[in-house]
PDB file of C-alpha atoms in Angstrom:
ATOM      1  CA  MET A   1       0.080  -0.263   0.020  1.00 51.00           C
ATOM      2  CA  ASP A   2       1.247   3.593  -0.939  1.00 55.00           C
ATOM      3  CA  GLY A   3       2.652   5.581   1.963  1.00 55.00           C
ATOM      4  CA  TRP A   4       2.506   2.191   3.968  1.00 56.00           C
ATOM      5  CA  HIS A   5       5.867   1.577   5.716  1.00 60.00           C
ATOM      6  CA  GLU A   6       6.705  -1.770   7.770  1.00 64.00           C
ATOM      7  CA  LYS A   7       7.371  -0.597  11.549  1.00 64.00           C
ATOM      8  CA  PRO A   8      10.951  -0.705  12.255  1.00 66.00           C
ATOM      9  CA  LYS A   9      11.827  -3.606  14.331  1.00 67.00           C
ATOM     10  CA  ILE A  10      13.153  -2.461  17.880  1.00 66.00           C
ATOM     11  CA  GLU A  11      16.134  -4.449  18.960  1.00 68.00           C
ATOM     12  CA  LYS A  12      16.188  -5.321  22.532  1.00 66.00           C
ATOM     13  CA  LYS A  13      19.130  -4.270  24.388  1.00 69.00           C
ATOM     14  CA  LYS A  14      21.379  -6.936  25.325  1.00 73.00           C
ATOM     15  CA  GLU A  15      22.087  -6.917  29.181  1.00 74.00           C
ATOM     16  CA  PRO A  16      25.673  -6.965  30.063  1.00 77.00           C
ATOM     17  CA  GLU A  17      27.037  -9.734  31.509  1.00 80.00           C
ATOM     18  CA  MET A  18      27.371  -9.902  35.544  1.00 82.00           C
ATOM     19  CA  SER A  19      30.689 -10.519  36.980  1.00 84.00           C
ATOM     20  CA  VAL A  20      29.040 -11.702  40.170  1.00 89.00           C
ATOM     21  CA  ILE A  21      27.081 -14.847  40.978  1.00 91.00           C
ATOM     22  CA  LEU A  22      24.668 -15.837  43.748  1.00 93.00           C
ATOM     23  CA  PRO A  23      26.086 -18.592  45.748  1.00 93.00           C
ATOM     24  CA  THR A  24      24.212 -21.843  45.564  1.00 94.00           C
ATOM     25  CA  GLU A  25      25.728 -23.309  49.010  1.00 95.00           C
ATOM     26  CA  PRO A  26      27.612 -22.103  52.154  1.00 95.00           C
ATOM     27  CA  ILE A  27      31.069 -20.876  51.091  1.00 94.00           C
ATOM     28  CA  PRO A  28      33.606 -21.924  53.875  1.00 93.00           C
ATOM     29  CA  ALA A  29      36.046 -19.591  55.494  1.00 92.00           C
ATOM     30  CA  ILE A  30      39.253 -18.772  54.500  1.00 93.00           C
ATOM     31  CA  LYS A  31      41.841 -20.343  56.974  1.00 93.00           C
ATOM     32  CA  THR A  32      45.213 -19.983  55.205  1.00 96.00           C
ATOM     33  CA  TRP A  33      47.768 -17.093  56.391  1.00 96.00           C
ATOM     34  CA  GLU A  34      48.920 -16.333  53.106  1.00 96.00           C
ATOM     35  CA  ALA A  35      45.314 -14.922  52.391  1.00 96.00           C
ATOM     36  CA  PHE A  36      46.025 -12.144  55.178  1.00 97.00           C
ATOM     37  CA  ASP A  37      48.274  -9.089  54.709  1.00 98.00           C
ATOM     38  CA  LEU A  38      50.321  -8.440  57.960  1.00 98.00           C
ATOM     39  CA  LEU A  39      51.579  -5.375  59.752  1.00 98.00           C
ATOM     40  CA  ILE A  40      53.999  -5.559  62.618  1.00 98.00           C
ATOM     41  CA  ILE A  41      53.780  -2.292  64.796  1.00 98.00           C
ATOM     42  CA  GLY A  42      56.536  -1.353  67.108  1.00 97.00           C
ATOM     43  CA  ASP A  43      59.517   0.718  68.323  1.00 95.00           C
ATOM     44  CA  LYS A  44      62.915   0.908  66.923  1.00 92.00           C
ATOM     45  CA  SER A  45      65.128  -1.719  67.606  1.00 91.00           C
ATOM     46  CA  ILE A  46      62.405  -4.082  68.994  1.00 95.00           C
ATOM     47  CA  GLY A  47      63.044  -6.752  65.962  1.00 95.00           C
ATOM     48  CA  LYS A  48      60.821  -6.113  63.130  1.00 97.00           C
ATOM     49  CA  SER A  49      63.505  -6.116  60.452  1.00 96.00           C
ATOM     50  CA  GLY A  50      64.463  -9.634  62.085  1.00 97.00           C
ATOM     51  CA  PHE A  51      60.816 -10.998  61.817  1.00 98.00           C
ATOM     52  CA  LEU A  52      60.656 -10.160  58.145  1.00 98.00           C
ATOM     53  CA  ALA A  53      64.116 -11.490  57.691  1.00 97.00           C
ATOM     54  CA  SER A  54      62.983 -15.234  59.286  1.00 98.00           C
ATOM     55  CA  ILE A  55      60.519 -15.458  56.603  1.00 98.00           C
ATOM     56  CA  PRO A  56      61.680 -17.823  53.873  1.00 97.00           C
ATOM     57  CA  ASN A  57      61.977 -16.599  50.336  1.00 97.00           C
ATOM     58  CA  TYR A  58      60.394 -13.210  50.639  1.00 98.00           C
ATOM     59  CA  LEU A  59      61.749 -10.127  48.824  1.00 98.00           C
ATOM     60  CA  LEU A  60      62.567  -7.781  51.359  1.00 98.00           C
ATOM     61  CA  LEU A  61      62.273  -4.187  50.440  1.00 98.00           C
ATOM     62  CA  ASP A  62      64.598  -1.827  52.528  1.00 97.00           C
ATOM     63  CA  PRO A  63      64.194   1.943  52.277  1.00 96.00           C
ATOM     64  CA  GLU A  64      66.225   2.364  55.459  1.00 88.00           C
ATOM     65  CA  ASP A  65      68.988  -0.063  55.419  1.00 88.00           C
ATOM     66  CA  GLY A  66      67.363  -1.693  58.537  1.00 88.00           C
ATOM     67  CA  MET A  67      67.956  -5.162  56.642  1.00 94.00           C
ATOM     68  CA  ASP A  68      71.907  -4.905  56.527  1.00 93.00           C
ATOM     69  CA  SER A  69      72.523  -7.232  59.424  1.00 94.00           C
ATOM     70  CA  TYR A  70      70.244 -10.062  57.706  1.00 96.00           C
ATOM     71  CA  PRO A  71      70.478 -12.350  54.751  1.00 96.00           C
ATOM     72  CA  GLY A  72      67.807 -12.766  52.466  1.00 96.00           C
ATOM     73  CA  TYR A  73      66.661 -11.438  49.139  1.00 97.00           C
ATOM     74  CA  LYS A  74      67.004  -8.047  49.826  1.00 96.00           C
ATOM     75  CA  ILE A  75      66.320  -5.038  47.520  1.00 97.00           C
ATOM     76  CA  LYS A  76      67.731  -1.460  48.834  1.00 97.00           C
ATOM     77  CA  LEU A  77      65.108   1.545  47.501  1.00 98.00           C
ATOM     78  CA  THR A  78      66.828   4.712  48.037  1.00 97.00           C
ATOM     79  CA  ASN A  79      64.006   7.132  46.497  1.00 98.00           C
ATOM     80  CA  TRP A  80      60.318   6.754  45.519  1.00 98.00           C
ATOM     81  CA  GLN A  81      61.286   6.043  41.860  1.00 98.00           C
ATOM     82  CA  ASP A  82      62.808   3.032  43.305  1.00 98.00           C
ATOM     83  CA  HIS A  83      59.218   2.115  44.768  1.00 98.00           C
ATOM     84  CA  LEU A  84      57.575   2.569  41.394  1.00 98.00           C
ATOM     85  CA  ASP A  85      60.154   0.692  39.492  1.00 98.00           C
ATOM     86  CA  VAL A  86      59.832  -2.544  41.932  1.00 98.00           C
ATOM     87  CA  LEU A  87      56.335  -2.587  41.032  1.00 97.00           C
ATOM     88  CA  ARG A  88      57.216  -3.057  37.284  1.00 97.00           C
ATOM     89  CA  LEU A  89      59.857  -5.757  37.846  1.00 97.00           C
ATOM     90  CA  LEU A  90      57.498  -7.588  40.227  1.00 96.00           C
ATOM     91  CA  SER A  91      54.731  -7.382  37.554  1.00 95.00           C
ATOM     92  CA  ASP A  92      57.430  -8.793  34.950  1.00 95.00           C
ATOM     93  CA  ALA A  93      58.555 -11.401  37.098  1.00 94.00           C
ATOM     94  CA  PRO A  94      57.459 -15.178  36.782  1.00 92.00           C
ATOM     95  CA  LYS A  95      54.819 -16.005  39.506  1.00 86.00           C
ATOM     96  CA  GLY A  96      56.072 -17.513  42.434  1.00 86.00           C
ATOM     97  CA  LYS A  97      59.676 -16.139  41.841  1.00 92.00           C
ATOM     98  CA  TYR A  98      59.238 -15.043  45.447  1.00 97.00           C
ATOM     99  CA  ALA A  99      56.872 -16.512  48.587  1.00 97.00           C
ATOM    100  CA  GLY A 100      55.991 -12.963  49.330  1.00 98.00           C
ATOM    101  CA  VAL A 101      57.052  -9.236  49.918  1.00 98.00           C
ATOM    102  CA  GLY A 102      58.295  -7.850  53.085  1.00 98.00           C
ATOM    103  CA  LEU A 103      58.311  -3.891  53.608  1.00 98.00           C
ATOM    104  CA  ASP A 104      60.527  -2.376  56.145  1.00 95.00           C
ATOM    105  CA  THR A 105      59.570   0.088  57.141  1.00 92.00           C
ATOM    106  CA  LEU A 106      56.517   1.816  55.641  1.00 97.00           C
ATOM    107  CA  ASN A 107      57.518   4.822  57.483  1.00 96.00           C
ATOM    108  CA  SER A 108      60.762   5.383  55.377  1.00 97.00           C
ATOM    109  CA  SER A 109      58.882   4.682  52.313  1.00 97.00           C
ATOM    110  CA  TYR A 110      56.272   7.489  53.071  1.00 97.00           C
ATOM    111  CA  ASP A 111      59.034   9.702  53.794  1.00 96.00           C
ATOM    112  CA  LEU A 112      60.571   9.187  50.524  1.00 97.00           C
ATOM    113  CA  CYS A 113      57.305   9.484  48.459  1.00 97.00           C
ATOM    114  CA  SER A 114      56.597  12.632  50.492  1.00 96.00           C
ATOM    115  CA  ILE A 115      59.897  14.046  49.451  1.00 97.00           C
ATOM    116  CA  ALA A 116      58.978  13.040  45.561  1.00 97.00           C
ATOM    117  CA  VAL A 117      55.732  14.523  46.049  1.00 96.00           C
ATOM    118  CA  CYS A 118      56.845  17.771  47.319  1.00 95.00           C
ATOM    119  CA  LYS A 119      59.372  18.268  44.644  1.00 96.00           C
ATOM    120  CA  LYS A 120      56.717  17.544  42.167  1.00 95.00           C
ATOM    121  CA  LEU A 121      54.546  20.457  43.695  1.00 93.00           C
ATOM    122  CA  LYS A 122      57.741  22.629  44.029  1.00 94.00           C
ATOM    123  CA  VAL A 123      57.268  22.935  48.016  1.00 94.00           C
ATOM    124  CA  SER A 124      59.627  21.694  50.826  1.00 93.00           C
ATOM    125  CA  HIS A 125      57.016  20.702  52.770  1.00 93.00           C
ATOM    126  CA  PRO A 126      53.506  19.107  52.475  1.00 92.00           C
ATOM    127  CA  SER A 127      51.936  21.700  54.781  1.00 89.00           C
ATOM    128  CA  GLU A 128      53.145  24.341  52.566  1.00 89.00           C
ATOM    129  CA  VAL A 129      49.955  23.523  50.167  1.00 91.00           C
ATOM    130  CA  PRO A 130      46.848  25.304  51.094  1.00 90.00           C
ATOM    131  CA  HIS A 131      43.898  23.608  52.479  1.00 84.00           C
ATOM    132  CA  GLY A 132      45.620  20.188  53.284  1.00 84.00           C
ATOM    133  CA  GLY A 133      46.251  19.688  49.578  1.00 88.00           C
ATOM    134  CA  GLY A 134      49.764  18.509  50.147  1.00 91.00           C
ATOM    135  CA  TRP A 135      48.961  15.841  52.770  1.00 93.00           C
ATOM    136  CA  GLY A 136      46.297  14.476  50.329  1.00 92.00           C
ATOM    137  CA  ARG A 137      48.500  13.899  47.523  1.00 95.00           C
ATOM    138  CA  VAL A 138      51.243  12.305  49.734  1.00 96.00           C
ATOM    139  CA  THR A 139      48.526  10.069  51.112  1.00 95.00           C
ATOM    140  CA  THR A 140      47.260   9.191  47.829  1.00 96.00           C
ATOM    141  CA  GLU A 141      50.339   8.336  46.272  1.00 97.00           C
ATOM    142  CA  PHE A 142      51.272   6.301  48.842  1.00 97.00           C
ATOM    143  CA  THR A 143      48.318   4.354  49.053  1.00 96.00           C
ATOM    144  CA  ASN A 144      47.858   3.932  45.515  1.00 97.00           C
ATOM    145  CA  TRP A 145      51.465   2.366  45.693  1.00 98.00           C
ATOM    146  CA  LEU A 146      50.649   0.231  48.530  1.00 97.00           C
ATOM    147  CA  THR A 147      47.469  -0.941  46.643  1.00 97.00           C
ATOM    148  CA  ALA A 148      49.380  -1.799  43.379  1.00 97.00           C
ATOM    149  CA  MET A 149      51.651  -3.813  45.525  1.00 97.00           C
ATOM    150  CA  ARG A 150      48.910  -5.827  47.002  1.00 95.00           C
ATOM    151  CA  LEU A 151      47.174  -6.299  43.585  1.00 96.00           C
ATOM    152  CA  LEU A 152      50.299  -8.230  42.520  1.00 96.00           C
ATOM    153  CA  GLY A 153      48.946 -11.204  44.217  1.00 94.00           C
ATOM    154  CA  TYR A 154      51.936 -11.696  46.748  1.00 96.00           C
ATOM    155  CA  HIS A 155      51.749 -11.991  50.208  1.00 98.00           C
ATOM    156  CA  ILE A 156      52.377  -9.038  52.263  1.00 98.00           C
ATOM    157  CA  VAL A 157      54.148  -8.455  55.497  1.00 98.00           C
ATOM    158  CA  GLY A 158      55.000  -4.926  56.418  1.00 98.00           C
ATOM    159  CA  THR A 159      56.453  -3.067  59.490  1.00 98.00           C
ATOM    160  CA  CYS A 160      56.173   0.453  60.866  1.00 97.00           C
ATOM    161  CA  HIS A 161      57.516   2.316  63.386  1.00 96.00           C
ATOM    162  CA  SER A 162      55.283   3.285  66.307  1.00 96.00           C
ATOM    163  CA  THR A 163      54.244   6.507  68.545  1.00 94.00           C
ATOM    164  CA  ILE A 164      52.253   7.158  71.737  1.00 94.00           C
ATOM    165  CA  THR A 165      48.969   9.116  71.601  1.00 91.00           C
ATOM    166  CA  GLU A 166      46.586   9.769  74.219  1.00 89.00           C
ATOM    167  CA  VAL A 167      42.824   8.205  73.763  1.00 86.00           C
ATOM    168  CA  LYS A 168      39.914   8.789  75.923  1.00 86.00           C
ATOM    169  CA  ILE A 169      37.841   5.734  76.637  1.00 85.00           C
ATOM    170  CA  LEU A 170      34.309   6.271  78.795  1.00 86.00           C
ATOM    171  CA  ALA A 171      36.097   9.679  80.021  1.00 85.00           C
ATOM    172  CA  ARG A 172      39.406   7.919  80.901  1.00 88.00           C
ATOM    173  CA  ALA A 173      42.591   8.792  79.310  1.00 90.00           C
ATOM    174  CA  TYR A 174      45.211   6.194  78.092  1.00 90.00           C
ATOM    175  CA  ASN A 175      48.719   6.505  76.419  1.00 93.00           C
ATOM    176  CA  ARG A 176      48.303   4.100  73.520  1.00 93.00           C
ATOM    177  CA  TRP A 177      51.088   2.561  71.019  1.00 95.00           C
ATOM    178  CA  ILE A 178      49.810   3.370  67.404  1.00 94.00           C
ATOM    179  CA  PRO A 179      51.374   3.209  63.995  1.00 94.00           C
ATOM    180  CA  ALA A 180      53.526   6.238  63.447  1.00 94.00           C
ATOM    181  CA  PHE A 181      51.697   7.843  60.542  1.00 93.00           C
ATOM    182  CA  VAL A 182      50.336  11.076  59.883  1.00 87.00           C
ATOM    183  CA  GLY A 183      46.437  11.895  60.763  1.00 82.00           C
ATOM    184  CA  GLY A 184      43.664   9.638  62.142  1.00 75.00           C
ATOM    185  CA  GLY A 185      40.510  10.322  60.255  1.00 80.00           C
ATOM    186  CA  PRO A 186      39.263   8.245  57.449  1.00 83.00           C
ATOM    187  CA  SER A 187      41.032  10.075  54.860  1.00 85.00           C
ATOM    188  CA  SER A 188      44.291   9.991  56.405  1.00 91.00           C
ATOM    189  CA  THR A 189      47.659   8.115  55.683  1.00 92.00           C
ATOM    190  CA  TYR A 190      47.001   6.616  59.053  1.00 93.00           C
ATOM    191  CA  ALA A 191      43.611   4.967  58.266  1.00 92.00           C
ATOM    192  CA  GLY A 192      44.630   4.384  54.679  1.00 93.00           C
ATOM    193  CA  VAL A 193      47.559   2.285  55.582  1.00 94.00           C
ATOM    194  CA  LEU A 194      45.729   0.079  58.341  1.00 94.00           C
ATOM    195  CA  LYS A 195      42.705  -0.617  56.033  1.00 94.00           C
ATOM    196  CA  LYS A 196      45.361  -2.431  53.747  1.00 95.00           C
ATOM    197  CA  PHE A 197      46.322  -5.066  56.277  1.00 97.00           C
ATOM    198  CA  LYS A 198      43.732  -7.670  57.590  1.00 96.00           C
ATOM    199  CA  ILE A 199      46.177  -8.410  60.465  1.00 97.00           C
ATOM    200  CA  LEU A 200      47.968  -5.794  63.005  1.00 97.00           C
ATOM    201  CA  GLY A 201      50.757  -7.142  65.467  1.00 97.00           C
ATOM    202  CA  PHE A 202      52.233  -5.092  68.391  1.00 98.00           C
ATOM    203  CA  MET A 203      55.469  -6.150  69.132  1.00 98.00           C
ATOM    204  CA  THR A 204      56.678  -5.317  72.233  1.00 97.00           C
ATOM    205  CA  PHE A 205      58.561  -6.731  75.382  1.00 94.00           C
ATOM    206  CA  ASP A 206      56.457  -8.735  78.195  1.00 92.00           C
ATOM    207  CA  GLU A 207      57.220 -10.414  81.444  1.00 85.00           C
ATOM    208  CA  VAL A 208      56.389 -13.951  81.011  1.00 77.00           C
ATOM    209  CA  THR A 209      56.719 -16.967  82.814  1.00 73.00           C
ATOM    210  CA  LYS A 210      60.361 -18.593  82.348  1.00 64.00           C
ATOM    211  CA  PRO A 211      59.989 -21.701  79.722  1.00 60.00           C
ATOM    212  CA  ALA A 212      60.614 -24.977  81.135  1.00 59.00           C
ATOM    213  CA  THR A 213      63.941 -26.430  81.110  1.00 62.00           C
ATOM    214  CA  ARG A 214      64.478 -29.028  78.652  1.00 64.00           C
ATOM    215  CA  ILE A 215      67.192 -32.008  78.575  1.00 69.00           C
ATOM    216  CA  ALA A 216      67.812 -35.065  76.452  1.00 73.00           C
ATOM    217  CA  ASP A 217      66.432 -37.972  77.995  1.00 74.00           C
ATOM    218  CA  PRO A 218      69.308 -40.523  78.126  1.00 78.00           C
ATOM    219  CA  LYS A 219      67.306 -43.415  77.012  1.00 78.00           C
ATOM    220  CA  THR A 220      65.539 -42.087  74.108  1.00 78.00           C
ATOM    221  CA  GLY A 221      67.425 -38.966  73.228  1.00 73.00           C
ATOM    222  CA  LYS A 222      64.283 -37.123  73.096  1.00 72.00           C
ATOM    223  CA  MET A 223      63.881 -33.483  74.515  1.00 65.00           C
ATOM    224  CA  VAL A 224      62.015 -33.778  77.833  1.00 64.00           C
ATOM    225  CA  VAL A 225      61.130 -30.973  80.418  1.00 58.00           C
ATOM    226  CA  ASP A 226      63.707 -31.269  83.709  1.00 54.00           C
ATOM    227  CA  VAL A 227      61.131 -31.717  86.495  1.00 55.00           C
ATOM    228  CA  ARG A 228      64.114 -31.036  89.043  1.00 58.00           C
ATOM    229  CA  VAL A 229      64.082 -27.251  87.883  1.00 55.00           C
ATOM    230  CA  ASP A 230      60.867 -25.420  89.090  1.00 54.00           C
ATOM    231  CA  ALA A 231      60.579 -22.183  87.063  1.00 55.00           C
ATOM    232  CA  THR A 232      56.671 -21.517  87.554  1.00 57.00           C
ATOM    233  CA  ASP A 233      57.610 -18.349  89.673  1.00 60.00           C
ATOM    234  CA  VAL A 234      60.362 -17.223  87.528  1.00 68.00           C
ATOM    235  CA  THR A 235      59.784 -14.499  84.701  1.00 76.00           C
ATOM    236  CA  VAL A 236      61.966 -13.025  82.171  1.00 81.00           C
ATOM    237  CA  GLU A 237      61.278 -10.122  79.775  1.00 87.00           C
ATOM    238  CA  THR A 238      60.986 -11.168  76.162  1.00 91.00           C
ATOM    239  CA  ARG A 239      60.031 -10.375  73.070  1.00 94.00           C
ATOM    240  CA  VAL A 240      55.817 -10.971  72.225  1.00 96.00           C
ATOM    241  CA  ILE A 241      53.444  -9.820  69.341  1.00 97.00           C
ATOM    242  CA  HIS A 242      49.956  -9.150  70.303  1.00 97.00           C
ATOM    243  CA  PHE A 243      47.134  -9.430  68.485  1.00 96.00           C
ATOM    244  CA  LYS A 244      44.374  -8.663  70.738  1.00 94.00           C
ATOM    245  CA  PRO A 245      43.648  -5.047  70.876  1.00 93.00           C
ATOM    246  CA  SER A 246      44.219  -3.215  74.219  1.00 93.00           C
ATOM    247  CA  ASN A 247      43.407   0.100  75.952  1.00 93.00           C
ATOM    248  CA  TYR A 248      47.354   0.525  75.581  1.00 94.00           C
ATOM    249  CA  TRP A 249      48.137  -0.514  72.203  1.00 95.00           C
ATOM    250  CA  ILE A 250      46.299  -0.882  68.714  1.00 95.00           C
ATOM    251  CA  ALA A 251      46.316  -4.672  67.318  1.00 96.00           C
ATOM    252  CA  GLY A 252      43.619  -7.090  65.690  1.00 94.00           C
ATOM    253  CA  ASP A 253      43.179  -9.978  63.796  1.00 94.00           C
ATOM    254  CA  THR A 254      40.474 -10.679  61.005  1.00 93.00           C
ATOM    255  CA  SER A 255      41.243 -14.436  60.481  1.00 93.00           C
ATOM    256  CA  HIS A 256      40.139 -15.502  63.988  1.00 92.00           C
ATOM    257  CA  MET A 257      43.362 -17.788  63.660  1.00 95.00           C
ATOM    258  CA  LEU A 258      45.423 -16.165  66.249  1.00 95.00           C
ATOM    259  CA  PRO A 259      45.923 -16.320  69.964  1.00 94.00           C
ATOM    260  CA  ASP A 260      46.289 -13.268  72.157  1.00 94.00           C
ATOM    261  CA  LYS A 261      49.740 -13.198  71.743  1.00 94.00           C
ATOM    262  CA  ILE A 262      52.619 -14.919  70.297  1.00 94.00           C
ATOM    263  CA  ILE A 263      55.586 -15.300  72.638  1.00 94.00           C
ATOM    264  CA  LEU A 264      59.055 -14.984  70.579  1.00 93.00           C
ATOM    265  CA  SER A 265      62.219 -16.769  71.264  1.00 89.00           C
ATOM    266  CA  ASP A 266      65.720 -14.593  71.567  1.00 89.00           C
ATOM    267  CA  ARG A 267      66.726 -16.122  68.427  1.00 92.00           C
ATOM    268  CA  TRP A 268      65.368 -13.895  65.586  1.00 95.00           C
ATOM    269  CA  GLU A 269      65.610 -16.789  62.850  1.00 96.00           C
ATOM    270  CA  GLU A 270      62.784 -18.591  64.805  1.00 95.00           C
ATOM    271  CA  ASP A 271      60.312 -15.460  64.477  1.00 97.00           C
ATOM    272  CA  TRP A 272      58.219 -16.712  61.670  1.00 97.00           C
ATOM    273  CA  THR A 273      58.279 -20.625  62.601  1.00 96.00           C
ATOM    274  CA  ARG A 274      56.408 -19.125  65.903  1.00 95.00           C
ATOM    275  CA  PHE A 275      54.171 -17.476  63.916  1.00 97.00           C
ATOM    276  CA  THR A 276      53.134 -20.148  61.681  1.00 96.00           C
ATOM    277  CA  GLU A 277      52.916 -22.729  64.716  1.00 94.00           C
ATOM    278  CA  ALA A 278      50.350 -20.333  66.649  1.00 94.00           C
ATOM    279  CA  TRP A 279      48.407 -20.117  63.651  1.00 96.00           C
ATOM    280  CA  GLY A 280      44.981 -21.923  64.174  1.00 92.00           C
ATOM    281  CA  THR A 281      45.539 -21.976  67.864  1.00 89.00           C
ATOM    282  CA  GLY A 282      43.019 -18.892  68.775  1.00 83.00           C
ATOM    283  CA  GLN A 283      40.016 -17.377  68.225  1.00 71.00           C
ATOM    284  CA  GLY A 284      41.461 -14.021  66.622  1.00 64.00           C
ATOM    285  CA  HIS A 285      40.094 -10.542  67.368  1.00 67.00           C
ATOM    286  CA  THR A 286      38.571  -8.342  64.746  1.00 65.00           C
ATOM    287  CA  LEU A 287      40.012  -4.821  64.342  1.00 62.00           C
ATOM    288  CA  VAL A 288      38.069  -2.036  66.209  1.00 53.00           C
ATOM    289  CA  GLU A 289      36.858   1.130  63.511  1.00 52.00           C
ATOM    290  CA  GLU A 290      38.027   3.897  65.100  1.00 54.00           C
ATOM    291  CA  GLU A 291      39.344   7.740  64.467  1.00 52.00           C
ATOM    292  CA  ILE A 292      42.615   8.765  66.117  1.00 53.00           C
ATOM    293  CA  GLN A 293      43.915  12.072  65.854  1.00 50.00           C
ATOM    294  CA  THR A 294      47.845  11.868  66.108  1.00 49.00           C
ATOM    295  CA  THR A 295      50.627  14.690  65.692  1.00 44.00           C
ATOM    296  CA  GLY A 296      52.041  12.671  62.847  1.00 43.00           C
ATOM    297  CA  HIS A 297      55.349  12.207  65.049  1.00 41.00           C
ATOM    298  CA  GLN A 298      57.301   9.225  63.303  1.00 40.00           C
ATOM    299  CA  VAL A 299      59.829   7.259  65.999  1.00 40.00           C
ATOM    300  CA  GLU A 300      63.223   7.510  64.409  1.00 40.00           C
ATOM    301  CA  GLY A 301      64.181   4.343  62.535  1.00 41.00           C
ATOM    302  CA  GLY A 302      66.800   2.117  63.751  1.00 42.00           C
ATOM    303  CA  LYS A 303      69.196  -0.465  62.147  1.00 44.00           C
ATOM    304  CA  ASP A 304      67.332  -3.214  63.505  1.00 48.00           C
ATOM    305  CA  GLY A 305      63.708  -2.091  63.076  1.00 60.00           C
TER     306      GLY A 305
END
């Protein structure tokens, strides 16, 4: 018929493919330590570097010369460009070349990042940029690098220095050990770093009961407790790592696999073994979300962080 036109066919838009699928059965919890990145917090010379060095086959990134006295797959980072270059090198390396990556310390990496950002902004300090813009640029650059490192698929164990800040809980003031990063609000470096790690361990010295004396059984050759020595009332000061939060330190464990604390030996070579042996022996402790305002004072790094 003249003037009649067939109605055009309207094609139905194709629904985009979804990347998520609803589960059809319960999914079990992940219970391997490799799935939980770990941050060790502690004062200078407490033994954080030794803890990293005790982990077999980890690539150890060293921006403050803290690993000089330890063996391992070490690489010194002297500026921020080195940090960016190591991302590329790791992304190009064969998978499995290293069992994981150790970062010692994040404070020193942050300082090098700050220097690079200030140079780019042509200022001598982040505070010289109005409205906190300098601090924001440093935080963004640093946390983006940390995110990129995690996306490479390696297990990450980081260390950072600690500082003390006053917190008030139910109107009572406490001096609390916290990571020595600037800020405390949700957009600060402090908050940004803590969000990257599922386990926070606070390394310090504690008074603990002296371990039982062990001797070789002359008949079997096995090591047994020497019952002739009663050390139940004797205490010694030794390194420990706390995973249960306290009014006096920040810590936490979202894996629910670690005890309140791990008692370390006086040999740094045994640190990681103590950690893996303790894995699965406790109920764990979830991190408490809170905002803490800090001065940004960073504890000076030592040669044995």
